[in-house]
Amino acid sequence: MTKTKLYRNCICLLLFIISASRIQAQYIDSLLNILDTKYPQEKIHVHFDKAYYNAGETIWFKAYLGADNLAGPISKTMYAELMDDKGNVLQRKMMPVLQAGAASSFDLPDTIKATRLFLRAYTSWMLNFDSTLLYVKALQILPAKSTAKKTAPVITYNVQFFPEGGDLVDDISSRVAFKANDNQGTPFAIKGDIVDGKGKKLTSFASIHDGMGYCTLRPIAGEKYKAIWKDKKGVQHETALPEAKKQGMVLSTYLTDNQLNYTLTRPDSVDAIFTAYNVVAQMQQRLVYSARINMTKKPSVTAPIEIDSLPNGVLQLTVFNAAREPVAERVVYINHDNYSFITDLHSGEKNLGKRGRNTIQIDVGDMLLSNLSVSVTDAALNPITKNEESIYSQLLLSSDLKGYIYNAAYYFSGADSVKQHLDLVMMTNGWRRFKWEEVLAGKWPEIRNLPENYLSISGKILGLSKNLLYQKELTGILKTKNGSSNIFSMPVNVQGEFLQSGLYFFDTARMYYQLNNDKDRTLTTSASFSFRSNFIKIPAQPLSVLSSLYAPEKIDSVVLQKSSTMASLQRDQVEFNRMRTLETVQVRAKQKSLKEKLDEEYTSGFFSGGDGYTFTTEDDPFAKSSPSILAYLQGKVAGLQISTAGEGGATWRGSATSFFLNEVNADVSQLQSINMNDVAMIKVFRPPFFGAGGGGAGGAIAIYTKKGGSDNSQIKGLPVTLINGYSAIKEFYSPDYEKNPEPNVKDYRATLYWNPALYFDKNTRRVIIPFYNSDSCKKFRVTIEGVNEAGQLTREEKIIE
């Protein structure tokens, strides 16, 4: 072959590679678009009231749900489970997701023997993806009595090495990061030497932060390298470094305030496939950068990525060769410090004395609807540990990275050294949301579960022909335990299938049902009905996932002893109160008011108690003479603007007020036709109201009609089925020692105050919370976490002493 012909063939091959790389860039962009639009990811963070729990205590928690690139979460129902170390589900809760939050609790029995349990949280949509993406948290439990012999765990030490970009390549200098930790997940300081096969020292290394650091190495062809280091006990170890490749490419990065600079370096002599590359950067499954790099003439190319317009979070930088193979990858954290909103926490009234009254003041800086949770604990029983996580670290960092991050909350502390230390985390952990190899091969997740729109009832009608089922509807009357009713019609297809979603109630309810236009119930009685709720079956959790979770941070022995003692005293006090009640011949019960009786009888979930006004018609002589509900409410609530013109309406602080009839969302027109003689109670909730859609910025008015025969006459004789709703809500008990001193009751509480539902908006920007100290607490730990409607996060923590 002549030189001219050979040259022409090389040019043609090069043009083909460059053309193929352009097509590849478009192809990768289209793949990411599929991931973003069809397979968006949800993430969960859980705020616990404290770090560990004693037997007999309650685990209070608030889960926050977010979704990449979306204003709010995809799902409206969340599941939480308490599991043992074998993956057995001990307790399960199902919760509505309201304003990106869901709250519940787990009660630990006094007799529990396990020292570690796991809380798992997920949505039905999350079950379509890798099970390792579900939220799982190890919780340390302190049993009342430990029967097992206490043996010190066997501690082993390990160090891992991670070449930047993924591979070492012969004769190219690379940064090699490392991470040293023991088998409990605790990092340790390390230093050592890198030697070749003959034992010659090439360079030394030493950790910079939490067992992490890096060194620089230029491997020689055919040579092997190892690290020689000592553990905390002084024992010497040897760890082999990854072998270098003969051909390939090295990726290195350098991050500044507004640019991410990356460099691609190849050997001087490589095959043609290693001379053209596509560099792709994605965040949250969206393409944020793409470039074609021609390296036929240059062995090294440096290029910048402007990051000013990028969101906060983990950026995945991947380099593909002309054969669509990922050959190098690096994750980088982009931080503009605009992921949060301001929450100010101040101590108002402070009294650290026995059962002293205290207040804290919480101010939210912006006017967006915000959803917060707050815990106040005994700081001596719930101290800040060396290994903390936060809503920032979980939703912005840990949920996107593969590998364990020790003390993840530190990387959002604002310390000057955070930027350098966070990049060490990036170099020693990989991307976890998807694998490029599977995406390029067209292996998409199998969608088995669609996002849930609150509760749903589905089923099938058997025993009727398609002709009889044609254009039929099944009417359902849902009656909850508090007596409220919800009437709806479910279209039935020719296969007899029906579905009703968007339901919202707690505990259990009875559903009476009948086919439409079936006056004598002939069809209804001759057919068979099968009903299903939308409860997701408990998914299996691989034991490897649970075993890979490190134990919670070891509790200081003094704190452990004090916590166990206080918990034991609290259990004894509970038992003493129980026995005293049983032995008492006469029990003087506090007489409940009419409002309290009706609230207990009629309300449920977020309508129980609440911040607002309650009006009962039985003891109000003006109620029966009022022409309508709106007319009755006029002038009764300061700030609530009532209009009776036309259909009527109500606003509060400039926002429309939500209306509920027996806890079912209702139009004003429905309420205007209700006779006041049929009304038992009206509750007016100040804004924002948790139970209303859109955050209830205008508050809410809930009308409860009297229970009676006329209500039941509509459903008498109808077939009925029992439907399960959301898990019942347990209310946190916070004593009021000014009203009820309770001198004979000892108070050893570790959690002094817990509120998972604090809501702020443009009109409610400050909340003052009162709480009472226990008998022994000397300093408080206050923790606030939350999210607003723009997806920004907040966390504020203070020690008050």
Tab-separated table of C-alpha atoms in Angstrom, residues 51-52 115-117 137-141 184 387 550-555:
chain	number	residue	atom	x	y	z
A	51	ALA	CA	-30.241	9.587	67.985
A	52	TYR	CA	-30.966	6.394	69.957
A	115	THR	CA	-29.688	-3.656	70.260
A	116	ARG	CA	-30.074	-2.483	66.679
A	117	LEU	CA	-33.148	-1.970	64.492
A	137	LYS	CA	-31.279	3.956	58.762
A	138	ALA	CA	-29.716	1.861	61.538
A	139	LEU	CA	-31.016	2.792	64.998
A	140	GLN	CA	-29.288	1.892	68.247
A	141	ILE	CA	-31.621	0.411	70.875
A	184	GLN	CA	-17.427	-0.256	62.063
A	387	ASN	CA	-21.155	11.198	63.107
A	550	TYR	CA	-22.489	0.436	59.856
A	551	ALA	CA	-23.583	0.553	63.474
A	552	PRO	CA	-24.622	3.959	64.800
A	553	GLU	CA	-21.942	6.075	66.449
A	554	LYS	CA	-20.913	4.499	69.746
A	555	ILE	CA	-22.499	6.306	72.689
